[in-house]
PDB file of C-alpha atoms in Angstrom:
ATOM      1  CA  ASP R 386       0.000   0.000   0.000  1.00 82.00           C
ATOM      2  CA  SER R 387       1.591   3.237  -1.203  1.00 86.00           C
ATOM      3  CA  GLY R 388      -0.525   5.496   0.994  1.00 92.00           C
ATOM      4  CA  VAL R 389      -2.051   7.221  -2.046  1.00 96.00           C
ATOM      5  CA  THR R 390      -5.783   6.661  -2.382  1.00 96.00           C
ATOM      6  CA  GLN R 391      -7.918   7.113  -5.444  1.00 97.00           C
ATOM      7  CA  THR R 392     -11.671   7.000  -5.811  1.00 97.00           C
ATOM      8  CA  PRO R 393     -13.608   5.581  -7.420  1.00 97.00           C
ATOM      9  CA  LYS R 394     -11.839   2.369  -8.359  1.00 95.00           C
ATOM     10  CA  HIS R 395     -14.006   1.861 -11.423  1.00 96.00           C
ATOM     11  CA  LEU R 396     -16.204   4.252 -13.354  1.00 97.00           C
ATOM     12  CA  ILE R 397     -18.456   3.492 -16.306  1.00 98.00           C
ATOM     13  CA  THR R 398     -20.110   6.354 -18.092  1.00 97.00           C
ATOM     14  CA  ALA R 399     -21.446   7.374 -21.482  1.00 98.00           C
ATOM     15  CA  THR R 400     -19.945   9.564 -24.163  1.00 98.00           C
ATOM     16  CA  GLY R 401     -20.526  13.262 -23.628  1.00 97.00           C
ATOM     17  CA  GLN R 402     -20.659  12.961 -19.865  1.00 98.00           C
ATOM     18  CA  ARG R 403     -18.421  14.522 -17.237  1.00 98.00           C
ATOM     19  CA  VAL R 404     -16.670  12.720 -14.384  1.00 98.00           C
ATOM     20  CA  THR R 405     -14.442  13.643 -11.478  1.00 98.00           C
ATOM     21  CA  LEU R 406     -11.630  11.464 -10.242  1.00 98.00           C
ATOM     22  CA  ARG R 407     -10.291  12.019  -6.769  1.00 98.00           C
ATOM     23  CA  CYS R 408      -6.839  11.516  -5.305  1.00 98.00           C
ATOM     24  CA  SER R 409      -5.610  11.780  -1.740  1.00 98.00           C
ATOM     25  CA  PRO R 410      -1.816  11.960  -1.524  1.00 97.00           C
ATOM     26  CA  ARG R 411       0.319  10.374   1.142  1.00 97.00           C
ATOM     27  CA  SER R 412       0.314  12.263   4.395  1.00 95.00           C
ATOM     28  CA  GLY R 413       2.858  15.061   4.153  1.00 93.00           C
ATOM     29  CA  ASP R 414       3.242  14.942   0.365  1.00 96.00           C
ATOM     30  CA  LEU R 415       2.788  18.309  -1.302  1.00 96.00           C
ATOM     31  CA  SER R 416       3.112  17.324  -4.947  1.00 95.00           C
ATOM     32  CA  VAL R 417       0.462  15.443  -6.912  1.00 96.00           C
ATOM     33  CA  TYR R 418       0.799  14.054 -10.420  1.00 96.00           C
ATOM     34  CA  TRP R 419      -1.824  12.631 -12.765  1.00 97.00           C
ATOM     35  CA  TYR R 420      -0.995  10.015 -15.400  1.00 96.00           C
ATOM     36  CA  GLN R 421      -3.135   8.274 -17.991  1.00 96.00           C
ATOM     37  CA  GLN R 422      -2.545   4.695 -19.097  1.00 94.00           C
ATOM     38  CA  SER R 423      -4.278   3.656 -22.302  1.00 92.00           C
ATOM     39  CA  LEU R 424      -3.674   0.991 -24.891  1.00 85.00           C
ATOM     40  CA  ASP R 425      -3.037   3.600 -27.587  1.00 83.00           C
ATOM     41  CA  GLN R 426      -0.828   6.062 -25.742  1.00 83.00           C
ATOM     42  CA  GLY R 427       0.772   3.960 -23.046  1.00 88.00           C
ATOM     43  CA  LEU R 428       1.516   5.668 -19.750  1.00 91.00           C
ATOM     44  CA  GLN R 429       1.696   9.414 -20.099  1.00 92.00           C
ATOM     45  CA  PHE R 430       1.976  12.357 -17.790  1.00 92.00           C
ATOM     46  CA  LEU R 431      -1.006  14.698 -17.665  1.00 95.00           C
ATOM     47  CA  ILE R 432      -0.438  17.369 -15.031  1.00 95.00           C
ATOM     48  CA  GLN R 433       1.351  18.155 -11.771  1.00 94.00           C
ATOM     49  CA  TYR R 434       0.339  20.274  -8.796  1.00 96.00           C
ATOM     50  CA  TYR R 435       2.496  21.412  -5.929  1.00 95.00           C
ATOM     51  CA  ASN R 436       0.997  22.858  -2.774  1.00 95.00           C
ATOM     52  CA  GLY R 437      -2.141  23.943  -4.582  1.00 95.00           C
ATOM     53  CA  GLU R 438      -0.550  25.408  -7.681  1.00 95.00           C
ATOM     54  CA  GLU R 439      -0.159  23.956 -11.141  1.00 95.00           C
ATOM     55  CA  ARG R 440       3.469  23.084 -11.687  1.00 93.00           C
ATOM     56  CA  ALA R 441       3.724  21.280 -15.009  1.00 91.00           C
ATOM     57  CA  LYS R 442       1.485  20.231 -17.827  1.00 92.00           C
ATOM     58  CA  GLY R 443       1.859  17.294 -20.149  1.00 90.00           C
ATOM     59  CA  ASN R 444      -0.391  15.842 -22.803  1.00 84.00           C
ATOM     60  CA  ILE R 445      -3.601  16.908 -21.129  1.00 93.00           C
ATOM     61  CA  LEU R 446      -6.581  17.632 -23.347  1.00 95.00           C
ATOM     62  CA  GLU R 447      -8.458  20.910 -23.046  1.00 96.00           C
ATOM     63  CA  ARG R 448     -11.532  18.901 -22.022  1.00 97.00           C
ATOM     64  CA  PHE R 449      -9.641  17.800 -18.935  1.00 97.00           C
ATOM     65  CA  SER R 450      -8.845  19.953 -15.950  1.00 97.00           C
ATOM     66  CA  ALA R 451      -7.475  19.406 -12.495  1.00 97.00           C
ATOM     67  CA  GLN R 452      -6.998  21.175  -9.223  1.00 97.00           C
ATOM     68  CA  GLN R 453      -5.370  20.654  -5.856  1.00 98.00           C
ATOM     69  CA  PHE R 454      -7.265  21.787  -2.805  1.00 97.00           C
ATOM     70  CA  PRO R 455      -5.961  23.364   0.436  1.00 96.00           C
ATOM     71  CA  ASP R 456      -6.065  19.955   2.128  1.00 96.00           C
ATOM     72  CA  LEU R 457      -3.799  18.754  -0.741  1.00 97.00           C
ATOM     73  CA  HIS R 458      -6.211  16.282  -2.248  1.00 97.00           C
ATOM     74  CA  SER R 459      -6.596  16.604  -5.996  1.00 98.00           C
ATOM     75  CA  GLU R 460      -9.374  16.103  -8.489  1.00 98.00           C
ATOM     76  CA  LEU R 461      -9.150  15.411 -12.196  1.00 98.00           C
ATOM     77  CA  ASN R 462     -12.211  16.508 -14.150  1.00 98.00           C
ATOM     78  CA  LEU R 463     -12.897  14.926 -17.519  1.00 98.00           C
ATOM     79  CA  SER R 464     -15.682  16.404 -19.626  1.00 97.00           C
ATOM     80  CA  SER R 465     -17.338  15.751 -22.993  1.00 97.00           C
ATOM     81  CA  LEU R 466     -16.070  12.226 -22.676  1.00 98.00           C
ATOM     82  CA  GLU R 467     -15.167  10.244 -25.776  1.00 97.00           C
ATOM     83  CA  LEU R 468     -14.626   6.532 -26.236  1.00 96.00           C
ATOM     84  CA  GLY R 469     -10.908   7.168 -26.501  1.00 95.00           C
ATOM     85  CA  ASP R 470     -10.828   8.556 -22.970  1.00 96.00           C
ATOM     86  CA  SER R 471     -11.306   5.043 -21.624  1.00 97.00           C
ATOM     87  CA  ALA R 472      -8.149   4.389 -19.650  1.00 96.00           C
ATOM     88  CA  LEU R 473      -6.598   3.813 -16.266  1.00 96.00           C
ATOM     89  CA  TYR R 474      -5.912   7.105 -14.526  1.00 97.00           C
ATOM     90  CA  PHE R 475      -3.169   7.120 -11.913  1.00 97.00           C
ATOM     91  CA  CYS R 476      -2.395   9.668  -9.306  1.00 97.00           C
ATOM     92  CA  ALA R 477       1.039   9.853  -7.710  1.00 95.00           C
ATOM     93  CA  SER R 478       2.419  11.991  -4.920  1.00 96.00           C
ATOM     94  CA  SER R 479       5.818  13.051  -3.669  1.00 94.00           C
ATOM     95  CA  VAL R 480       6.951  15.029  -0.688  1.00 93.00           C
ATOM     96  CA  GLY R 481       8.727  17.739  -2.633  1.00 87.00           C
ATOM     97  CA  LEU R 482       9.955  18.956  -5.967  1.00 84.00           C
ATOM     98  CA  GLY R 483      12.922  17.411  -7.648  1.00 80.00           C
ATOM     99  CA  ALA R 484      13.900  14.037  -8.978  1.00 76.00           C
ATOM    100  CA  GLN R 485      15.349  12.963  -5.631  1.00 78.00           C
ATOM    101  CA  TYR R 486      11.842  12.545  -4.261  1.00 84.00           C
ATOM    102  CA  GLU R 487      10.151   9.289  -5.155  1.00 86.00           C
ATOM    103  CA  GLN R 488       6.702   9.338  -6.684  1.00 91.00           C
ATOM    104  CA  TYR R 489       4.267   6.986  -4.961  1.00 92.00           C
ATOM    105  CA  PHE R 490       1.429   5.742  -7.130  1.00 94.00           C
ATOM    106  CA  GLY R 491      -2.167   5.085  -6.207  1.00 94.00           C
ATOM    107  CA  PRO R 492      -4.059   1.999  -7.431  1.00 93.00           C
ATOM    108  CA  GLY R 493      -5.712   3.944 -10.251  1.00 95.00           C
ATOM    109  CA  THR R 494      -9.235   4.645 -11.425  1.00 97.00           C
ATOM    110  CA  ARG R 495     -10.386   2.621 -14.394  1.00 96.00           C
ATOM    111  CA  LEU R 496     -12.644   4.731 -16.592  1.00 97.00           C
ATOM    112  CA  THR R 497     -14.781   3.062 -19.223  1.00 97.00           C
ATOM    113  CA  VAL R 498     -16.657   5.288 -21.647  1.00 97.00           C
ATOM    114  CA  THR R 499     -19.440   3.526 -23.566  1.00 97.00           C
TER     115      THR R 499
ATOM    116  CA  GLY X 666      12.208  15.204 -27.255  1.00 56.00           C
ATOM    117  CA  GLU X 667      11.821  12.408 -24.801  1.00 66.00           C
ATOM    118  CA  ASP X 668      11.138   8.947 -26.128  1.00 79.00           C
ATOM    119  CA  VAL X 669      11.576   5.664 -24.297  1.00 85.00           C
ATOM    120  CA  GLU X 670      11.297   2.289 -26.001  1.00 89.00           C
ATOM    121  CA  GLN X 671      11.064  -1.240 -24.670  1.00 93.00           C
ATOM    122  CA  SER X 672      10.495  -4.635 -26.179  1.00 88.00           C
ATOM    123  CA  LEU X 673       6.891  -5.685 -25.679  1.00 90.00           C
ATOM    124  CA  PHE X 674       7.186  -9.211 -24.389  1.00 95.00           C
ATOM    125  CA  LEU X 675       9.610 -11.530 -22.616  1.00 97.00           C
ATOM    126  CA  SER X 676       9.041 -15.125 -21.632  1.00 97.00           C
ATOM    127  CA  VAL X 677      11.419 -16.973 -19.282  1.00 97.00           C
ATOM    128  CA  ARG X 678      11.516 -20.216 -17.351  1.00 97.00           C
ATOM    129  CA  GLU X 679      11.282 -20.107 -13.582  1.00 97.00           C
ATOM    130  CA  GLY X 680      14.737 -19.967 -12.041  1.00 97.00           C
ATOM    131  CA  ASP X 681      16.368 -18.381 -15.087  1.00 97.00           C
ATOM    132  CA  SER X 682      17.487 -14.771 -15.298  1.00 97.00           C
ATOM    133  CA  SER X 683      15.360 -12.183 -17.076  1.00 97.00           C
ATOM    134  CA  VAL X 684      16.811  -9.166 -18.822  1.00 97.00           C
ATOM    135  CA  ILE X 685      14.477  -6.349 -19.756  1.00 97.00           C
ATOM    136  CA  ASN X 686      15.881  -3.651 -22.012  1.00 96.00           C
ATOM    137  CA  CYS X 687      15.069  -0.005 -22.503  1.00 94.00           C
ATOM    138  CA  THR X 688      16.431   2.640 -24.856  1.00 93.00           C
ATOM    139  CA  TYR X 689      15.863   6.348 -24.538  1.00 87.00           C
ATOM    140  CA  THR X 690      16.546   9.410 -26.651  1.00 83.00           C
ATOM    141  CA  ASP X 691      16.871  12.224 -24.123  1.00 77.00           C
ATOM    142  CA  SER X 692      20.025  11.913 -22.023  1.00 73.00           C
ATOM    143  CA  SER X 693      19.186  14.791 -19.698  1.00 76.00           C
ATOM    144  CA  SER X 694      17.355  12.568 -17.243  1.00 74.00           C
ATOM    145  CA  THR X 695      18.970  12.632 -13.814  1.00 78.00           C
ATOM    146  CA  TYR X 696      17.271   9.498 -12.567  1.00 86.00           C
ATOM    147  CA  LEU X 697      16.133   6.379 -14.390  1.00 90.00           C
ATOM    148  CA  TYR X 698      13.616   4.040 -12.833  1.00 92.00           C
ATOM    149  CA  TRP X 699      12.111   0.611 -13.130  1.00 95.00           C
ATOM    150  CA  TYR X 700       8.477   0.133 -12.158  1.00 95.00           C
ATOM    151  CA  LYS X 701       6.441  -3.056 -11.914  1.00 96.00           C
ATOM    152  CA  GLN X 702       2.734  -3.269 -12.632  1.00 94.00           C
ATOM    153  CA  GLU X 703       0.821  -6.385 -11.671  1.00 91.00           C
ATOM    154  CA  PRO X 704      -2.631  -7.069 -13.129  1.00 84.00           C
ATOM    155  CA  GLY X 705      -5.211  -4.694 -11.718  1.00 78.00           C
ATOM    156  CA  ALA X 706      -2.659  -2.924  -9.577  1.00 81.00           C
ATOM    157  CA  GLY X 707      -0.828   0.374  -9.552  1.00 85.00           C
ATOM    158  CA  LEU X 708       2.819   1.011 -10.250  1.00 91.00           C
ATOM    159  CA  GLN X 709       5.408  -0.184  -7.795  1.00 91.00           C
ATOM    160  CA  LEU X 710       8.874   1.327  -7.841  1.00 91.00           C
ATOM    161  CA  LEU X 711      11.410  -1.495  -8.004  1.00 94.00           C
ATOM    162  CA  THR X 712      14.676   0.368  -8.218  1.00 93.00           C
ATOM    163  CA  TYR X 713      16.331   3.413  -9.697  1.00 91.00           C
ATOM    164  CA  ILE X 714      19.762   4.529 -10.814  1.00 92.00           C
ATOM    165  CA  PHE X 715      21.404   7.919 -10.906  1.00 89.00           C
ATOM    166  CA  SER X 716      22.525   9.000 -14.326  1.00 85.00           C
ATOM    167  CA  ASN X 717      26.157   9.183 -13.169  1.00 87.00           C
ATOM    168  CA  MET X 718      26.197   5.503 -12.243  1.00 89.00           C
ATOM    169  CA  ASP X 719      26.833   2.513 -14.483  1.00 93.00           C
ATOM    170  CA  MET X 720      25.391  -0.225 -12.333  1.00 95.00           C
ATOM    171  CA  LYS X 721      23.261  -0.749  -9.285  1.00 95.00           C
ATOM    172  CA  GLN X 722      22.489  -4.029  -7.557  1.00 95.00           C
ATOM    173  CA  ASP X 723      19.599  -4.538  -5.190  1.00 92.00           C
ATOM    174  CA  GLN X 724      19.101  -8.164  -4.084  1.00 95.00           C
ATOM    175  CA  ARG X 725      17.873 -10.043  -7.189  1.00 96.00           C
ATOM    176  CA  LEU X 726      17.774  -6.891  -9.304  1.00 97.00           C
ATOM    177  CA  THR X 727      20.687  -5.457 -11.279  1.00 97.00           C
ATOM    178  CA  VAL X 728      20.361  -2.256 -13.260  1.00 97.00           C
ATOM    179  CA  LEU X 729      22.886  -1.437 -15.959  1.00 96.00           C
ATOM    180  CA  LEU X 730      23.127   1.968 -17.565  1.00 95.00           C
ATOM    181  CA  ASN X 731      25.061   2.618 -20.768  1.00 93.00           C
ATOM    182  CA  LYS X 732      24.909   6.351 -21.253  1.00 89.00           C
ATOM    183  CA  LYS X 733      26.838   6.299 -24.503  1.00 90.00           C
ATOM    184  CA  ASP X 734      24.268   4.003 -26.113  1.00 91.00           C
ATOM    185  CA  LYS X 735      21.368   5.450 -24.093  1.00 90.00           C
ATOM    186  CA  HIS X 736      20.491   1.955 -22.950  1.00 93.00           C
ATOM    187  CA  LEU X 737      19.124   0.810 -19.623  1.00 94.00           C
ATOM    188  CA  SER X 738      18.532  -2.766 -18.560  1.00 96.00           C
ATOM    189  CA  LEU X 739      17.009  -4.587 -15.631  1.00 97.00           C
ATOM    190  CA  ARG X 740      18.209  -8.074 -14.803  1.00 98.00           C
ATOM    191  CA  ILE X 741      16.128 -10.211 -12.465  1.00 97.00           C
ATOM    192  CA  ALA X 742      18.052 -13.170 -11.107  1.00 97.00           C
ATOM    193  CA  ASP X 743      16.295 -16.461 -10.248  1.00 97.00           C
ATOM    194  CA  THR X 744      13.036 -15.286 -11.810  1.00 98.00           C
ATOM    195  CA  GLN X 745       9.907 -16.513 -10.024  1.00 97.00           C
ATOM    196  CA  THR X 746       6.295 -16.801 -11.139  1.00 95.00           C
ATOM    197  CA  GLY X 747       5.511 -13.883  -8.840  1.00 94.00           C
ATOM    198  CA  ASP X 748       7.722 -11.738 -11.051  1.00 96.00           C
ATOM    199  CA  SER X 749       5.209 -12.051 -13.896  1.00 96.00           C
ATOM    200  CA  ALA X 750       4.043  -8.511 -14.551  1.00 96.00           C
ATOM    201  CA  ILE X 751       4.557  -5.539 -16.842  1.00 96.00           C
ATOM    202  CA  TYR X 752       7.824  -3.686 -16.300  1.00 97.00           C
ATOM    203  CA  PHE X 753       8.238  -0.042 -17.204  1.00 96.00           C
ATOM    204  CA  CYS X 754      11.418   1.940 -17.420  1.00 95.00           C
ATOM    205  CA  ALA X 755      11.038   5.658 -16.862  1.00 92.00           C
ATOM    206  CA  GLY X 756      13.154   8.767 -16.894  1.00 89.00           C
ATOM    207  CA  ARG X 757      12.656  11.819 -14.807  1.00 81.00           C
ATOM    208  CA  TYR X 758      13.287  15.186 -16.437  1.00 71.00           C
ATOM    209  CA  ASN X 759      13.495  18.805 -15.490  1.00 66.00           C
ATOM    210  CA  THR X 760       9.814  19.279 -14.737  1.00 65.00           C
ATOM    211  CA  ASP X 761       9.646  16.279 -12.381  1.00 75.00           C
ATOM    212  CA  LYS X 762       7.366  14.364 -14.705  1.00 82.00           C
ATOM    213  CA  LEU X 763       8.106  10.732 -15.416  1.00 87.00           C
ATOM    214  CA  ILE X 764       8.429   9.654 -19.032  1.00 89.00           C
ATOM    215  CA  PHE X 765       7.563   5.996 -19.251  1.00 92.00           C
ATOM    216  CA  GLY X 766       8.593   3.381 -21.722  1.00 92.00           C
ATOM    217  CA  THR X 767       6.103   1.268 -23.571  1.00 91.00           C
ATOM    218  CA  GLY X 768       6.291  -1.530 -21.008  1.00 94.00           C
ATOM    219  CA  THR X 769       7.555  -5.110 -21.244  1.00 96.00           C
ATOM    220  CA  ARG X 770       5.257  -7.939 -20.285  1.00 96.00           C
ATOM    221  CA  LEU X 771       7.278 -10.598 -18.469  1.00 97.00           C
ATOM    222  CA  GLN X 772       5.786 -14.063 -18.374  1.00 97.00           C
ATOM    223  CA  VAL X 773       7.427 -16.673 -16.175  1.00 97.00           C
ATOM    224  CA  PHE X 774       6.553 -20.288 -16.815  1.00 95.00           C
ATOM    225  CA  PRO X 775       7.368 -23.278 -14.593  1.00 91.00           C
TER     226      PRO X 775
END
């Protein structure tokens, strides 16, 4: 158990809908990362937050947005869902900035868009 | 840009050694990692190596880094059925993000 929790574990929804994925980092971790794992694109970085502020952006679609709240939990919002958005979404956390800090991964949320 | 490639599949007999290979294009990564993903589970960090090292050994795991050829490998000694999983190499770059390889599915048969 990494200490990172993600809810829900599974989510099935229809095209055009909007969903919110939630991540609680390890206690004391200030940085949160979101990754998407799909058959087409593999594992790719979406976005990073540090202490409530956006820190880095990767291949995140405009239909997707995220935020980190004062209690450090993070939410990833996916809207106007398409079939191709079906994927496993991982959240990771680390205590600080910099490559010397390990990223701990949550178990993921499996999103199925029908 | 950053690109990390791995072979897709490796099959080994229990007790043999497994070698999983990874090549990358961007040499600016300071750390290189190996992650393991079991079915239905998240990513587990197995080991990592600093970019100024050539080799790191951690129990049954040996990581070799050839910076000249931009090649990273993970050797698992005495491979067990519990080692069956997908293995990802990853590099960490200036923005902290991890760039993952395509993943190698390791199948261990008795």
